[in-house]
Amino acid sequence: MPDPLSWPAGSAHAQGNREGVGIDPVLAASLKAVGTVMDAASDRWWIIASAAVALHGADAGMVADVDVLLSVADAARILPAIGVTARQEAGSDRFRSVLFGAWRDAPLPVEFMAGFHYRSTAGWREVQPQTRCTVQIDGITLFVPDRLELRQLLAGFGRPKDQERARRLAALA
């Protein structure tokens, strides 16, 4: 297999941390819990934001929670199975979801977002990644957008902490 560092940033194989090396143990435990829960998913799903940056091998700064993007159908089915009420989320002036649920049984809080949108200068944009990279942690499979798409997503969020994470992710390429 070719050296992962030689893969272009937009490649489906552009993964900087294929085995979750160097991930904080608390984050790793939370990610493994997410992977186990999401094994029941029927549709594509992704970890996004700071945890995804860490999974790519970049310094994400403080990772306070794990953000999981999933389909409405999977949210309606999976969240009740883990004791989370999937609720319609009005959101904030920056973010909103069709369904949202917060799971507190992992070491870090896990926020499940279905039909997730963020406000850009052009209006509300739905987050529907086109790329899907695999990362394994202790045999648990996780999915993240590729580096380029994740950087674009973080930049679109417009918050200083997300822009800094995008910059750190870009430094890996």
mmCIF file with all atom_site columns, C-alpha atoms in Angstrom:
data_model
loop_
_atom_site.group_PDB
_atom_site.id
_atom_site.type_symbol
_atom_site.label_atom_id
_atom_site.label_alt_id
_atom_site.label_comp_id
_atom_site.label_asym_id
_atom_site.label_entity_id
_atom_site.label_seq_id
_atom_site.pdbx_PDB_ins_code
_atom_site.Cartn_x
_atom_site.Cartn_y
_atom_site.Cartn_z
_atom_site.occupancy
_atom_site.B_iso_or_equiv
_atom_site.pdbx_formal_charge
_atom_site.auth_seq_id
_atom_site.auth_comp_id
_atom_site.auth_asym_id
_atom_site.auth_atom_id
_atom_site.pdbx_PDB_model_num
ATOM 1   C CA . MET A 1 1   ? 0.000   0.000  0.000  1.00 0.00 ? 1   MET A CA 1
ATOM 2   C CA . PRO A 1 2   ? 1.352   3.495  -0.803 1.00 0.00 ? 2   PRO A CA 1
ATOM 3   C CA . ASP A 1 3   ? 2.529   5.802  1.951  1.00 0.00 ? 3   ASP A CA 1
ATOM 4   C CA . PRO A 1 4   ? -0.565  7.647  3.319  1.00 0.00 ? 4   PRO A CA 1
ATOM 5   C CA . LEU A 1 5   ? 1.391   10.896 3.370  1.00 0.00 ? 5   LEU A CA 1
ATOM 6   C CA . SER A 1 6   ? 1.609   10.737 -0.417 1.00 0.00 ? 6   SER A CA 1
ATOM 7   C CA . TRP A 1 7   ? -2.171  10.666 -0.877 1.00 0.00 ? 7   TRP A CA 1
ATOM 8   C CA . PRO A 1 8   ? -3.647  13.985 -2.026 1.00 0.00 ? 8   PRO A CA 1
ATOM 9   C CA . ALA A 1 9   ? -5.737  15.966 0.466  1.00 0.00 ? 9   ALA A CA 1
ATOM 10  C CA . GLY A 1 10  ? -8.962  15.410 -1.462 1.00 0.00 ? 10  GLY A CA 1
ATOM 11  C CA . SER A 1 11  ? -8.439  11.664 -1.820 1.00 0.00 ? 11  SER A CA 1
ATOM 12  C CA . ALA A 1 12  ? -10.780 9.186  -0.183 1.00 0.00 ? 12  ALA A CA 1
ATOM 13  C CA . HIS A 1 13  ? -7.577  7.716  1.293  1.00 0.00 ? 13  HIS A CA 1
ATOM 14  C CA . ALA A 1 14  ? -6.265  10.993 2.754  1.00 0.00 ? 14  ALA A CA 1
ATOM 15  C CA . GLN A 1 15  ? -6.045  9.890  6.349  1.00 0.00 ? 15  GLN A CA 1
ATOM 16  C CA . GLY A 1 16  ? -3.331  11.108 8.649  1.00 0.00 ? 16  GLY A CA 1
ATOM 17  C CA . ASN A 1 17  ? -4.160  8.880  11.599 1.00 0.00 ? 17  ASN A CA 1
ATOM 18  C CA . ARG A 1 18  ? -5.532  5.583  10.339 1.00 0.00 ? 18  ARG A CA 1
ATOM 19  C CA . GLU A 1 19  ? -5.109  3.821  13.694 1.00 0.00 ? 19  GLU A CA 1
ATOM 20  C CA . GLY A 1 20  ? -6.050  6.655  16.038 1.00 0.00 ? 20  GLY A CA 1
ATOM 21  C CA . VAL A 1 21  ? -2.455  6.978  17.229 1.00 0.00 ? 21  VAL A CA 1
ATOM 22  C CA . GLY A 1 22  ? -1.887  9.633  19.883 1.00 0.00 ? 22  GLY A CA 1
ATOM 23  C CA . ILE A 1 23  ? -5.571  10.175 20.671 1.00 0.00 ? 23  ILE A CA 1
ATOM 24  C CA . ASP A 1 24  ? -6.264  11.231 24.267 1.00 0.00 ? 24  ASP A CA 1
ATOM 25  C CA . PRO A 1 25  ? -7.477  8.149  26.221 1.00 0.00 ? 25  PRO A CA 1
ATOM 26  C CA . VAL A 1 26  ? -10.753 9.804  27.295 1.00 0.00 ? 26  VAL A CA 1
ATOM 27  C CA . LEU A 1 27  ? -11.479 10.838 23.702 1.00 0.00 ? 27  LEU A CA 1
ATOM 28  C CA . ALA A 1 28  ? -10.487 7.367  22.466 1.00 0.00 ? 28  ALA A CA 1
ATOM 29  C CA . ALA A 1 29  ? -12.900 5.705  24.909 1.00 0.00 ? 29  ALA A CA 1
ATOM 30  C CA . SER A 1 30  ? -15.681 8.040  23.780 1.00 0.00 ? 30  SER A CA 1
ATOM 31  C CA . LEU A 1 31  ? -14.920 7.390  20.116 1.00 0.00 ? 31  LEU A CA 1
ATOM 32  C CA . LYS A 1 32  ? -14.967 3.630  20.660 1.00 0.00 ? 32  LYS A CA 1
ATOM 33  C CA . ALA A 1 33  ? -18.368 3.964  22.348 1.00 0.00 ? 33  ALA A CA 1
ATOM 34  C CA . VAL A 1 34  ? -19.629 5.982  19.363 1.00 0.00 ? 34  VAL A CA 1
ATOM 35  C CA . GLY A 1 35  ? -18.313 3.407  16.900 1.00 0.00 ? 35  GLY A CA 1
ATOM 36  C CA . THR A 1 36  ? -20.012 0.608  18.791 1.00 0.00 ? 36  THR A CA 1
ATOM 37  C CA . VAL A 1 37  ? -23.353 2.452  18.884 1.00 0.00 ? 37  VAL A CA 1
ATOM 38  C CA . MET A 1 38  ? -23.129 3.509  15.242 1.00 0.00 ? 38  MET A CA 1
ATOM 39  C CA . ASP A 1 39  ? -22.471 -0.062 14.133 1.00 0.00 ? 39  ASP A CA 1
ATOM 40  C CA . ALA A 1 40  ? -26.285 -0.263 14.039 1.00 0.00 ? 40  ALA A CA 1
ATOM 41  C CA . ALA A 1 41  ? -26.513 2.535  11.442 1.00 0.00 ? 41  ALA A CA 1
ATOM 42  C CA . SER A 1 42  ? -28.126 1.781  8.098  1.00 0.00 ? 42  SER A CA 1
ATOM 43  C CA . ASP A 1 43  ? -26.959 5.015  6.450  1.00 0.00 ? 43  ASP A CA 1
ATOM 44  C CA . ARG A 1 44  ? -23.612 6.761  6.146  1.00 0.00 ? 44  ARG A CA 1
ATOM 45  C CA . TRP A 1 45  ? -22.442 8.686  9.222  1.00 0.00 ? 45  TRP A CA 1
ATOM 46  C CA . TRP A 1 46  ? -19.432 10.795 10.177 1.00 0.00 ? 46  TRP A CA 1
ATOM 47  C CA . ILE A 1 47  ? -17.641 12.238 13.161 1.00 0.00 ? 47  ILE A CA 1
ATOM 48  C CA . ILE A 1 48  ? -17.091 15.933 12.487 1.00 0.00 ? 48  ILE A CA 1
ATOM 49  C CA . ALA A 1 49  ? -15.550 18.999 14.158 1.00 0.00 ? 49  ALA A CA 1
ATOM 50  C CA . SER A 1 50  ? -12.815 18.744 16.805 1.00 0.00 ? 50  SER A CA 1
ATOM 51  C CA . ALA A 1 51  ? -12.900 14.958 17.278 1.00 0.00 ? 51  ALA A CA 1
ATOM 52  C CA . ALA A 1 52  ? -12.535 14.495 13.500 1.00 0.00 ? 52  ALA A CA 1
ATOM 53  C CA . VAL A 1 53  ? -9.531  16.841 13.498 1.00 0.00 ? 53  VAL A CA 1
ATOM 54  C CA . ALA A 1 54  ? -7.940  14.695 16.219 1.00 0.00 ? 54  ALA A CA 1
ATOM 55  C CA . LEU A 1 55  ? -8.738  11.537 14.243 1.00 0.00 ? 55  LEU A CA 1
ATOM 56  C CA . HIS A 1 56  ? -6.842  12.995 11.292 1.00 0.00 ? 56  HIS A CA 1
ATOM 57  C CA . GLY A 1 57  ? -3.828  13.426 13.571 1.00 0.00 ? 57  GLY A CA 1
ATOM 58  C CA . ALA A 1 58  ? -3.888  17.206 13.991 1.00 0.00 ? 58  ALA A CA 1
ATOM 59  C CA . ASP A 1 59  ? -3.908  19.101 17.272 1.00 0.00 ? 59  ASP A CA 1
ATOM 60  C CA . ALA A 1 60  ? -7.611  19.830 17.789 1.00 0.00 ? 60  ALA A CA 1
ATOM 61  C CA . GLY A 1 61  ? -7.091  21.779 20.987 1.00 0.00 ? 61  GLY A CA 1
ATOM 62  C CA . MET A 1 62  ? -9.562  20.887 23.706 1.00 0.00 ? 62  MET A CA 1
ATOM 63  C CA . VAL A 1 63  ? -12.085 18.318 22.528 1.00 0.00 ? 63  VAL A CA 1
ATOM 64  C CA . ALA A 1 64  ? -15.082 18.825 24.815 1.00 0.00 ? 64  ALA A CA 1
ATOM 65  C CA . ASP A 1 65  ? -17.468 16.490 23.011 1.00 0.00 ? 65  ASP A CA 1
ATOM 66  C CA . VAL A 1 66  ? -17.873 14.214 20.010 1.00 0.00 ? 66  VAL A CA 1
ATOM 67  C CA . ASP A 1 67  ? -20.110 15.445 17.185 1.00 0.00 ? 67  ASP A CA 1
ATOM 68  C CA . VAL A 1 68  ? -21.770 12.724 15.112 1.00 0.00 ? 68  VAL A CA 1
ATOM 69  C CA . LEU A 1 69  ? -23.565 13.483 11.872 1.00 0.00 ? 69  LEU A CA 1
ATOM 70  C CA . LEU A 1 70  ? -26.146 10.843 10.958 1.00 0.00 ? 70  LEU A CA 1
ATOM 71  C CA . SER A 1 71  ? -29.350 10.417 8.984  1.00 0.00 ? 71  SER A CA 1
ATOM 72  C CA . VAL A 1 72  ? -32.754 11.297 10.398 1.00 0.00 ? 72  VAL A CA 1
ATOM 73  C CA . ALA A 1 73  ? -33.843 7.658  10.030 1.00 0.00 ? 73  ALA A CA 1
ATOM 74  C CA . ASP A 1 74  ? -30.815 6.373  11.950 1.00 0.00 ? 74  ASP A CA 1
ATOM 75  C CA . ALA A 1 75  ? -31.238 9.028  14.649 1.00 0.00 ? 75  ALA A CA 1
ATOM 76  C CA . ALA A 1 76  ? -34.900 8.109  15.104 1.00 0.00 ? 76  ALA A CA 1
ATOM 77  C CA . ARG A 1 77  ? -33.947 4.457  15.520 1.00 0.00 ? 77  ARG A CA 1
ATOM 78  C CA . ILE A 1 78  ? -30.543 4.480  17.265 1.00 0.00 ? 78  ILE A CA 1
ATOM 79  C CA . LEU A 1 79  ? -30.967 7.268  19.805 1.00 0.00 ? 79  LEU A CA 1
ATOM 80  C CA . PRO A 1 80  ? -33.949 5.719  21.636 1.00 0.00 ? 80  PRO A CA 1
ATOM 81  C CA . ALA A 1 81  ? -32.039 2.410  21.747 1.00 0.00 ? 81  ALA A CA 1
ATOM 82  C CA . ILE A 1 82  ? -29.289 4.108  23.817 1.00 0.00 ? 82  ILE A CA 1
ATOM 83  C CA . GLY A 1 83  ? -31.732 6.009  26.018 1.00 0.00 ? 83  GLY A CA 1
ATOM 84  C CA . VAL A 1 84  ? -31.489 9.355  24.230 1.00 0.00 ? 84  VAL A CA 1
ATOM 85  C CA . THR A 1 85  ? -34.572 11.314 23.283 1.00 0.00 ? 85  THR A CA 1
ATOM 86  C CA . ALA A 1 86  ? -34.203 12.540 19.711 1.00 0.00 ? 86  ALA A CA 1
ATOM 87  C CA . ARG A 1 87  ? -35.790 15.958 19.699 1.00 0.00 ? 87  ARG A CA 1
ATOM 88  C CA . GLN A 1 88  ? -36.487 18.504 17.054 1.00 0.00 ? 88  GLN A CA 1
ATOM 89  C CA . GLU A 1 89  ? -33.846 21.135 17.585 1.00 0.00 ? 89  GLU A CA 1
ATOM 90  C CA . ALA A 1 90  ? -34.509 24.793 16.933 1.00 0.00 ? 90  ALA A CA 1
ATOM 91  C CA . GLY A 1 91  ? -30.777 25.292 17.328 1.00 0.00 ? 91  GLY A CA 1
ATOM 92  C CA . SER A 1 92  ? -29.040 28.626 17.533 1.00 0.00 ? 92  SER A CA 1
ATOM 93  C CA . ASP A 1 93  ? -28.330 31.520 15.225 1.00 0.00 ? 93  ASP A CA 1
ATOM 94  C CA . ARG A 1 94  ? -25.390 29.471 13.783 1.00 0.00 ? 94  ARG A CA 1
ATOM 95  C CA . PHE A 1 95  ? -26.410 25.801 13.945 1.00 0.00 ? 95  PHE A CA 1
ATOM 96  C CA . ARG A 1 96  ? -29.578 23.728 13.757 1.00 0.00 ? 96  ARG A CA 1
ATOM 97  C CA . SER A 1 97  ? -30.589 20.106 13.250 1.00 0.00 ? 97  SER A CA 1
ATOM 98  C CA . VAL A 1 98  ? -33.776 18.332 12.236 1.00 0.00 ? 98  VAL A CA 1
ATOM 99  C CA . LEU A 1 99  ? -33.167 15.889 15.107 1.00 0.00 ? 99  LEU A CA 1
ATOM 100 C CA . PHE A 1 100 ? -30.674 16.309 17.921 1.00 0.00 ? 100 PHE A CA 1
ATOM 101 C CA . GLY A 1 101 ? -29.737 14.161 20.886 1.00 0.00 ? 101 GLY A CA 1
ATOM 102 C CA . ALA A 1 102 ? -27.013 14.329 23.525 1.00 0.00 ? 102 ALA A CA 1
ATOM 103 C CA . TRP A 1 103 ? -25.652 11.076 24.963 1.00 0.00 ? 103 TRP A CA 1
ATOM 104 C CA . ARG A 1 104 ? -23.982 11.291 28.352 1.00 0.00 ? 104 ARG A CA 1
ATOM 105 C CA . ASP A 1 105 ? -22.981 7.628  28.846 1.00 0.00 ? 105 ASP A CA 1
ATOM 106 C CA . ALA A 1 106 ? -19.601 7.962  27.111 1.00 0.00 ? 106 ALA A CA 1
ATOM 107 C CA . PRO A 1 107 ? -16.664 9.600  28.921 1.00 0.00 ? 107 PRO A CA 1
ATOM 108 C CA . LEU A 1 108 ? -17.188 12.749 26.807 1.00 0.00 ? 108 LEU A CA 1
ATOM 109 C CA . PRO A 1 109 ? -20.653 13.980 25.817 1.00 0.00 ? 109 PRO A CA 1
ATOM 110 C CA . VAL A 1 110 ? -21.709 12.832 22.346 1.00 0.00 ? 110 VAL A CA 1
ATOM 111 C CA . GLU A 1 111 ? -23.950 15.084 20.259 1.00 0.00 ? 111 GLU A CA 1
ATOM 112 C CA . PHE A 1 112 ? -25.896 13.319 17.515 1.00 0.00 ? 112 PHE A CA 1
ATOM 113 C CA . MET A 1 113 ? -27.066 15.642 14.744 1.00 0.00 ? 113 MET A CA 1
ATOM 114 C CA . ALA A 1 114 ? -29.396 14.587 11.940 1.00 0.00 ? 114 ALA A CA 1
ATOM 115 C CA . GLY A 1 115 ? -30.233 17.049 9.192  1.00 0.00 ? 115 GLY A CA 1
ATOM 116 C CA . PHE A 1 116 ? -27.502 19.354 10.510 1.00 0.00 ? 116 PHE A CA 1
ATOM 117 C CA . HIS A 1 117 ? -27.188 22.868 9.037  1.00 0.00 ? 117 HIS A CA 1
ATOM 118 C CA . TYR A 1 118 ? -24.950 25.835 9.693  1.00 0.00 ? 118 TYR A CA 1
ATOM 119 C CA . ARG A 1 119 ? -25.470 29.472 8.756  1.00 0.00 ? 119 ARG A CA 1
ATOM 120 C CA . SER A 1 120 ? -23.036 30.839 6.200  1.00 0.00 ? 120 SER A CA 1
ATOM 121 C CA . THR A 1 121 ? -22.850 34.236 4.547  1.00 0.00 ? 121 THR A CA 1
ATOM 122 C CA . ALA A 1 122 ? -25.055 32.725 1.798  1.00 0.00 ? 122 ALA A CA 1
ATOM 123 C CA . GLY A 1 123 ? -27.691 31.418 4.262  1.00 0.00 ? 123 GLY A CA 1
ATOM 124 C CA . TRP A 1 124 ? -28.314 28.032 5.831  1.00 0.00 ? 124 TRP A CA 1
ATOM 125 C CA . ARG A 1 125 ? -26.206 25.155 4.439  1.00 0.00 ? 125 ARG A CA 1
ATOM 126 C CA . GLU A 1 126 ? -26.887 21.495 5.067  1.00 0.00 ? 126 GLU A CA 1
ATOM 127 C CA . VAL A 1 127 ? -23.852 19.465 6.093  1.00 0.00 ? 127 VAL A CA 1
ATOM 128 C CA . GLN A 1 128 ? -23.741 16.378 3.898  1.00 0.00 ? 128 GLN A CA 1
ATOM 129 C CA . PRO A 1 129 ? -20.141 15.243 3.481  1.00 0.00 ? 129 PRO A CA 1
ATOM 130 C CA . GLN A 1 130 ? -19.163 13.761 0.133  1.00 0.00 ? 130 GLN A CA 1
ATOM 131 C CA . THR A 1 131 ? -16.043 11.993 1.390  1.00 0.00 ? 131 THR A CA 1
ATOM 132 C CA . ARG A 1 132 ? -15.734 9.305  4.029  1.00 0.00 ? 132 ARG A CA 1
ATOM 133 C CA . CYS A 1 133 ? -12.412 8.198  5.464  1.00 0.00 ? 133 CYS A CA 1
ATOM 134 C CA . THR A 1 134 ? -12.059 5.245  7.816  1.00 0.00 ? 134 THR A CA 1
ATOM 135 C CA . VAL A 1 135 ? -10.136 5.374  11.086 1.00 0.00 ? 135 VAL A CA 1
ATOM 136 C CA . GLN A 1 136 ? -9.732  2.346  13.353 1.00 0.00 ? 136 GLN A CA 1
ATOM 137 C CA . ILE A 1 137 ? -9.288  2.533  17.111 1.00 0.00 ? 137 ILE A CA 1
ATOM 138 C CA . ASP A 1 138 ? -8.814  -0.840 18.789 1.00 0.00 ? 138 ASP A CA 1
ATOM 139 C CA . GLY A 1 139 ? -10.757 -2.542 16.013 1.00 0.00 ? 139 GLY A CA 1
ATOM 140 C CA . ILE A 1 140 ? -13.664 -0.065 16.135 1.00 0.00 ? 140 ILE A CA 1
ATOM 141 C CA . THR A 1 141 ? -14.399 1.609  12.802 1.00 0.00 ? 141 THR A CA 1
ATOM 142 C CA . LEU A 1 142 ? -15.045 5.350  12.696 1.00 0.00 ? 142 LEU A CA 1
ATOM 143 C CA . PHE A 1 143 ? -15.718 7.649  9.748  1.00 0.00 ? 143 PHE A CA 1
ATOM 144 C CA . VAL A 1 144 ? -14.639 11.241 9.121  1.00 0.00 ? 144 VAL A CA 1
ATOM 145 C CA . PRO A 1 145 ? -14.739 13.550 6.101  1.00 0.00 ? 145 PRO A CA 1
ATOM 146 C CA . ASP A 1 146 ? -11.386 13.772 4.331  1.00 0.00 ? 146 ASP A CA 1
ATOM 147 C CA . ARG A 1 147 ? -8.978  16.537 5.366  1.00 0.00 ? 147 ARG A CA 1
ATOM 148 C CA . LEU A 1 148 ? -9.932  18.967 2.623  1.00 0.00 ? 148 LEU A CA 1
ATOM 149 C CA . GLU A 1 149 ? -13.669 18.624 3.141  1.00 0.00 ? 149 GLU A CA 1
ATOM 150 C CA . LEU A 1 150 ? -13.296 18.821 6.929  1.00 0.00 ? 150 LEU A CA 1
ATOM 151 C CA . ARG A 1 151 ? -11.184 21.980 6.588  1.00 0.00 ? 151 ARG A CA 1
ATOM 152 C CA . GLN A 1 152 ? -13.841 23.540 4.352  1.00 0.00 ? 152 GLN A CA 1
ATOM 153 C CA . LEU A 1 153 ? -16.565 22.593 6.823  1.00 0.00 ? 153 LEU A CA 1
ATOM 154 C CA . LEU A 1 154 ? -14.686 24.079 9.772  1.00 0.00 ? 154 LEU A CA 1
ATOM 155 C CA . ALA A 1 155 ? -13.970 27.270 7.835  1.00 0.00 ? 155 ALA A CA 1
ATOM 156 C CA . GLY A 1 156 ? -17.667 27.501 6.968  1.00 0.00 ? 156 GLY A CA 1
ATOM 157 C CA . PHE A 1 157 ? -18.608 27.395 10.653 1.00 0.00 ? 157 PHE A CA 1
ATOM 158 C CA . GLY A 1 158 ? -16.827 30.739 10.935 1.00 0.00 ? 158 GLY A CA 1
ATOM 159 C CA . ARG A 1 159 ? -15.916 30.504 14.618 1.00 0.00 ? 159 ARG A CA 1
ATOM 160 C CA . PRO A 1 160 ? -12.321 31.332 15.601 1.00 0.00 ? 160 PRO A CA 1
ATOM 161 C CA . LYS A 1 161 ? -11.801 27.924 17.261 1.00 0.00 ? 161 LYS A CA 1
ATOM 162 C CA . ASP A 1 162 ? -12.961 26.134 14.104 1.00 0.00 ? 162 ASP A CA 1
ATOM 163 C CA . GLN A 1 163 ? -10.777 28.303 11.878 1.00 0.00 ? 163 GLN A CA 1
ATOM 164 C CA . GLU A 1 164 ? -7.779  27.471 14.085 1.00 0.00 ? 164 GLU A CA 1
ATOM 165 C CA . ARG A 1 165 ? -8.574  23.757 13.837 1.00 0.00 ? 165 ARG A CA 1
ATOM 166 C CA . ALA A 1 166 ? -8.830  24.087 10.048 1.00 0.00 ? 166 ALA A CA 1
ATOM 167 C CA . ARG A 1 167 ? -5.418  25.772 10.027 1.00 0.00 ? 167 ARG A CA 1
ATOM 168 C CA . ARG A 1 168 ? -3.892  22.965 12.101 1.00 0.00 ? 168 ARG A CA 1
ATOM 169 C CA . LEU A 1 169 ? -5.475  20.360 9.851  1.00 0.00 ? 169 LEU A CA 1
ATOM 170 C CA . ALA A 1 170 ? -4.092  22.135 6.764  1.00 0.00 ? 170 ALA A CA 1
ATOM 171 C CA . ALA A 1 171 ? -0.603  21.987 8.295  1.00 0.00 ? 171 ALA A CA 1
ATOM 172 C CA . LEU A 1 172 ? -0.727  18.183 7.990  1.00 0.00 ? 172 LEU A CA 1
ATOM 173 C CA . ALA A 1 173 ? -1.127  18.213 4.207  1.00 0.00 ? 173 ALA A CA 1
#
